[in-house]
Each structure stands twice: as C-alpha cells, then as structure tokens.
Coordinates of C-alpha atoms in Angstrom, one line a residue:
X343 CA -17.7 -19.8 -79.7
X344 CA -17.2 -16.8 -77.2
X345 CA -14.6 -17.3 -75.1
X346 CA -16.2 -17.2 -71.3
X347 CA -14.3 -17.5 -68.1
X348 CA -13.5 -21.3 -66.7
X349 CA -11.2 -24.1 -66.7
X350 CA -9.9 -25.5 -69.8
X351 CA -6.7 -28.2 -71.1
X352 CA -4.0 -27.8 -73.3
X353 CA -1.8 -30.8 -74.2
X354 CA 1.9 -30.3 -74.5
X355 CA 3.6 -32.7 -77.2
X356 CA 6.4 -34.2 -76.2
X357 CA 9.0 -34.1 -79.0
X358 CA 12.6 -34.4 -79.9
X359 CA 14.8 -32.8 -81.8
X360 CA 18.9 -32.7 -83.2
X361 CA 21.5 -30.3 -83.4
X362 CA 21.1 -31.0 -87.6
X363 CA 17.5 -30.2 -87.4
X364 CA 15.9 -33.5 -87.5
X365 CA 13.0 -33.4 -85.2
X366 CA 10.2 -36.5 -84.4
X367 CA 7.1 -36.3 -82.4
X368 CA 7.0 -39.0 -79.5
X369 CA 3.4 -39.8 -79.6
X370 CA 3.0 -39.0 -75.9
X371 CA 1.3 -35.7 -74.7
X372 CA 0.5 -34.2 -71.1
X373 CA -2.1 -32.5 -70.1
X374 CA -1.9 -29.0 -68.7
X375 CA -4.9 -27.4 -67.0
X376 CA -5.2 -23.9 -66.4
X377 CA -8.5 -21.5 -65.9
X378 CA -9.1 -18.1 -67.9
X379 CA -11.0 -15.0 -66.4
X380 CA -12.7 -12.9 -68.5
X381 CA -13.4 -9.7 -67.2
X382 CA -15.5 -6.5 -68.6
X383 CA -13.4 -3.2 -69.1
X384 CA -13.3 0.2 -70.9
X385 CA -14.0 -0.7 -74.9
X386 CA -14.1 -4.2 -74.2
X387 CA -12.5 -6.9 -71.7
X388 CA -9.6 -8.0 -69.6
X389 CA -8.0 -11.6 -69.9
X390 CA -6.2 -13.5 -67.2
X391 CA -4.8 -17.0 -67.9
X392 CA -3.8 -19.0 -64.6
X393 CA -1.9 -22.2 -64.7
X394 CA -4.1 -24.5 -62.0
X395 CA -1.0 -26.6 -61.0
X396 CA 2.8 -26.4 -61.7
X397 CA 4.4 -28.5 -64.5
X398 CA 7.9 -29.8 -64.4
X399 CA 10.3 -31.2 -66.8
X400 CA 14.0 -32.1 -65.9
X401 CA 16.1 -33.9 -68.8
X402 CA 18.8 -36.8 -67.2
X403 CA 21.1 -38.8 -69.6
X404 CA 21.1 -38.8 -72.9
X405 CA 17.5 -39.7 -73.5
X406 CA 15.6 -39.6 -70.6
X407 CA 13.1 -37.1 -69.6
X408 CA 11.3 -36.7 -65.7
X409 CA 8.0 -35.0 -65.7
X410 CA 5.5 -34.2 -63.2
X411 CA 2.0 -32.6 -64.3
X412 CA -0.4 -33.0 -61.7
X413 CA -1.3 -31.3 -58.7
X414 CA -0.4 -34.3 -56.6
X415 CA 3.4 -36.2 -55.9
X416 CA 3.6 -38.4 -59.0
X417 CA 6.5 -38.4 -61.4
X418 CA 6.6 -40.3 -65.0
X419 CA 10.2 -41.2 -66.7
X420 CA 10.2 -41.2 -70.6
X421 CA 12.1 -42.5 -72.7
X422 CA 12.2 -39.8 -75.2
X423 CA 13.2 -41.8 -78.4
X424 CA 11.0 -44.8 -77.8
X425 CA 8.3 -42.5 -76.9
X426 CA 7.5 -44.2 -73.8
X427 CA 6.8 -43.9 -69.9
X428 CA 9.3 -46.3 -68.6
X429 CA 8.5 -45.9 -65.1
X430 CA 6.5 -43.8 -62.7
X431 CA 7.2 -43.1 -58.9
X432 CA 5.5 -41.1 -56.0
X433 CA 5.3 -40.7 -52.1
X434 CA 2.7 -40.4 -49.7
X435 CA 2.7 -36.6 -49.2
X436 CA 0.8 -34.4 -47.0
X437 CA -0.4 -31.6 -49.6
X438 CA 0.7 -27.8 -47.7
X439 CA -2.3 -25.7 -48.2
X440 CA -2.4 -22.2 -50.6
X441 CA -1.5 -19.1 -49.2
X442 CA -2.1 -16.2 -51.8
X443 CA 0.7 -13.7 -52.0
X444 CA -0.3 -9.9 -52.1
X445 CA -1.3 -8.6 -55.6
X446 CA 1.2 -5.6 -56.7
X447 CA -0.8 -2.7 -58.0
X448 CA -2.7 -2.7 -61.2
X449 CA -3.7 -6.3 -60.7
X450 CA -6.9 -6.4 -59.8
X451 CA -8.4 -9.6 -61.3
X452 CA -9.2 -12.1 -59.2
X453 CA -9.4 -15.9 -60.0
X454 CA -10.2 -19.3 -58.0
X455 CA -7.9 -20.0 -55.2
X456 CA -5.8 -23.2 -55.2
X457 CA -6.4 -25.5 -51.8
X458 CA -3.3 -26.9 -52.2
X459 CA 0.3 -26.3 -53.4
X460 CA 1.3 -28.1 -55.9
X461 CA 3.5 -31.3 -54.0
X462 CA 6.2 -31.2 -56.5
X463 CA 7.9 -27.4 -56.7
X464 CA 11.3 -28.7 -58.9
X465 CA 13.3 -31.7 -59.8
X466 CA 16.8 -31.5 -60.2
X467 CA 19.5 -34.3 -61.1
X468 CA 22.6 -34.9 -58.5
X469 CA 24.9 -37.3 -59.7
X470 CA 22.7 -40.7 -59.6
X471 CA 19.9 -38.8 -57.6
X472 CA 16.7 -37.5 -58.3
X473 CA 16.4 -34.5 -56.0
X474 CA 12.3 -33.3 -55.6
X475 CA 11.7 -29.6 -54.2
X476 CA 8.7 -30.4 -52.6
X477 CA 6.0 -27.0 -51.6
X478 CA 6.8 -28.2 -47.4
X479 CA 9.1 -24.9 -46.2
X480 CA 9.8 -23.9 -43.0
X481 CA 11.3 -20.7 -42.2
X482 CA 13.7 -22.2 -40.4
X483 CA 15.3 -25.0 -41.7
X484 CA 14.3 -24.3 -45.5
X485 CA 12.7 -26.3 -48.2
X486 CA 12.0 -30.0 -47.9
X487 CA 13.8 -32.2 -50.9
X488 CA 13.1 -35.7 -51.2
X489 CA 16.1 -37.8 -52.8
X490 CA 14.8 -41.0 -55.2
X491 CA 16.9 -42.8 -56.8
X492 CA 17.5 -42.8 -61.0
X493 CA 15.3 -45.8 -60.9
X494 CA 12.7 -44.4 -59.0
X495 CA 13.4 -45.7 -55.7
X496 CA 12.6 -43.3 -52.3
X497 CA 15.9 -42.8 -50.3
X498 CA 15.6 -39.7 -47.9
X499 CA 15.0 -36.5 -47.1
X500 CA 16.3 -33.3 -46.1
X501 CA 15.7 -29.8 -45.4
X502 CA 18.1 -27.0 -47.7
X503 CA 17.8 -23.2 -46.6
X504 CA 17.7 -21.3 -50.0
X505 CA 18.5 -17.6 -50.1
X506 CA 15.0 -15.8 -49.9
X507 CA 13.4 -18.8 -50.0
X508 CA 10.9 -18.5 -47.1
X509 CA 6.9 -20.5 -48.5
X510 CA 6.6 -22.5 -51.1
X511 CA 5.2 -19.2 -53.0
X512 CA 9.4 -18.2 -53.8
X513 CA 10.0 -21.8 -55.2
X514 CA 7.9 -20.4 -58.4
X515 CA 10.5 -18.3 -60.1
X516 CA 13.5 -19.3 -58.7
X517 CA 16.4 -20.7 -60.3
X518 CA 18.0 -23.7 -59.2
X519 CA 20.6 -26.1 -61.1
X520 CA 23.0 -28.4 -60.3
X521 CA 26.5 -29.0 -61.8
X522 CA 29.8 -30.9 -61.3
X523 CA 28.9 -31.4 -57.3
X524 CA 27.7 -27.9 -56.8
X525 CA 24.0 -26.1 -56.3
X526 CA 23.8 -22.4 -58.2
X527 CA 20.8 -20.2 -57.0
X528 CA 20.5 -16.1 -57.3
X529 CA 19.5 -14.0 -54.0
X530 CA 19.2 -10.1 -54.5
X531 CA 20.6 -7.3 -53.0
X532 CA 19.0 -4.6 -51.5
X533 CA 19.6 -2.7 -54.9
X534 CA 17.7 -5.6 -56.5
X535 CA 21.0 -7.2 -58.1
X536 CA 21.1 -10.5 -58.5
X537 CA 24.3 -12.2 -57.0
X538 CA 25.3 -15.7 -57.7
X539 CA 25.2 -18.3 -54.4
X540 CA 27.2 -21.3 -54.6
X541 CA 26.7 -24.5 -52.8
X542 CA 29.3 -27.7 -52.2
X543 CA 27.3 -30.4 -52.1
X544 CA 28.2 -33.2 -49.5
X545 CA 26.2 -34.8 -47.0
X546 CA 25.2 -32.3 -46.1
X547 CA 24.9 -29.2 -48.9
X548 CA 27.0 -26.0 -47.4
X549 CA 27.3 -22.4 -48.7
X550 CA 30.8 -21.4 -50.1

C-alpha cells in the first residue's frame, strides 16, 4: 500500500528481561498513536512522524512498572512478571491547552495541532511517593506535581520551579530523576553547557 499522510498505532510490548539474558514477553501491549506527513519534494518526498500524545514509563521496586499512554490523566500499575495491570489511578484534571513553539529553520512541515497537552508530562518515584509532572506551569511558581501514593491513592499537590522550565513545552526533553532524597535536573549556561542542579528534598524541595 502507499504510504499516505494520517494517523496510525503502534503497540509497544511490554517485556522483561535478566542480567543472564533470559527475556519473556508479558502479554500486555500499549498503544501508541502518532500521525505521519507526507510531503512532495525534489526527486521524491519528505516524511515527518509526530507522536499525538506523550508516553511515560517509570520502573518502582523490583517488579513493578507505572505507565501512562493517553492523552488524558490515567496511570496503569503492572506487575511486570505476572503480566498484569494491578491497579490503575487518575484525577480530575483540567487539560492546559497547546501552544506551538517556533519551528527552527529548515523545518518547514507542518502537521495537526494538538488541543491539549498531554495531562501527564513525567512520573518520578520519591521514597513511597508517586510524584506526576503534570503539563499546568506557571511562570511563577513552576510546574504543578501531584503526589499519589504507591498504591494509587491522591495525597497533594505542589508547585516546583525547575531551571528553564517556563510551559509545559520544556517538560519534553528534560531530564528529571530522583535519588537517595535528592532531585537532579540540568540548566545551561549561556555557552550552552549543561550544569548539574541539585535539589534536597523536604517538605518543601530547596536548591543546594
């Protein structure tokens, strides 16, 4: 068939595997939509693949796995070697809407704008927390992280101001990880070198 602009799916199979090599399918697969734009050029065409929605996966404990696939809040906890969704948890959520960012030069192909965000930007484990960067930033105070418990269960929220982090838009490629208490991000300079910040986390994270 030729391949003609539009949405299509791809499923992602969920599988594990061991340091000795022993690997095992799970039986359970997510979807992942995404839309290609095909686009007449010089001697042939152009190609552009856009994801419609984030995915996110976040491993916790030995055999546990969080993932969120869909446009909308909702977060699924597998059990990686029984190959099942144990549990599932969300929060009523007022979707921010798209803002596109500026194309750099050279990309001129345009596909379907968004509505919406996607509600769930990153999850990240903090001790027996479930930390969700949601897509609500303000300036201001920073980006809005909802705190569930392991089991699923909504605590509270707070904002966290991020280096560079100023629209949901710089949530995409920035790295984020907890460890032993403490929240590592990058900023850059104005040489474009990244530099490591460091965060204490107490009651309220603070910037060593």
């Amino acid at each position: 068939a030729k391949l003609k602009s539009g949405e299509f799916s791809l499923k992602h199979i969920l599988a594990w595997g061991a340091i000795k090599g022993i690997s095992k399918e799970t039986g359970l697969n997510f979807i992942r939509k995404k839309y290609i734009l095909k686009k007449a050029a010089k001697n042939g065409f152009m190609l552009r693949i856009m994801d419609k929605y984030r995915i996110t996966y976040t491993v916790f404990g030995d055999y546990n796995l969080l993932v969120s696939n869909s446009l909308k809040y909702l977060i699924y906890n597998v059990d990686i070697i029984r190959g099942k969704i144990i549990n599932k948890f969300k929060r009523d959520y007022k979707p921010v809407v798209y803002k596109e960012e500026k194309k750099k030069k050279g990309m001129k192909m345009k596909g379907p704008t968004p509505e919406f965000f996607t509600d769930v930007q990153k999850i990240l484990i903090n001790a027996k927390d479930i930390w969700v960067f949601t897509s609500t930033v303000d300036k201001t105070k920073g980006v809005l992280i909802d705190v569930f418990s392991i089991d699923g269960k909504y605590q509270d929220n707070f904002y966290l101001q991020l280096p560079q982090i100023d629209k949901a838009n710089d949530l995409k490629n920035k790295t984020i990880t907890i460890h032993d208490n403490h929240l590592y991000t990058f900023e850059n300079d104005y040489d474009e070198n990244p530099i490591l910040v460091k965060y204490k986390i107490l009651n309220k994270p603070e910037i060593l």
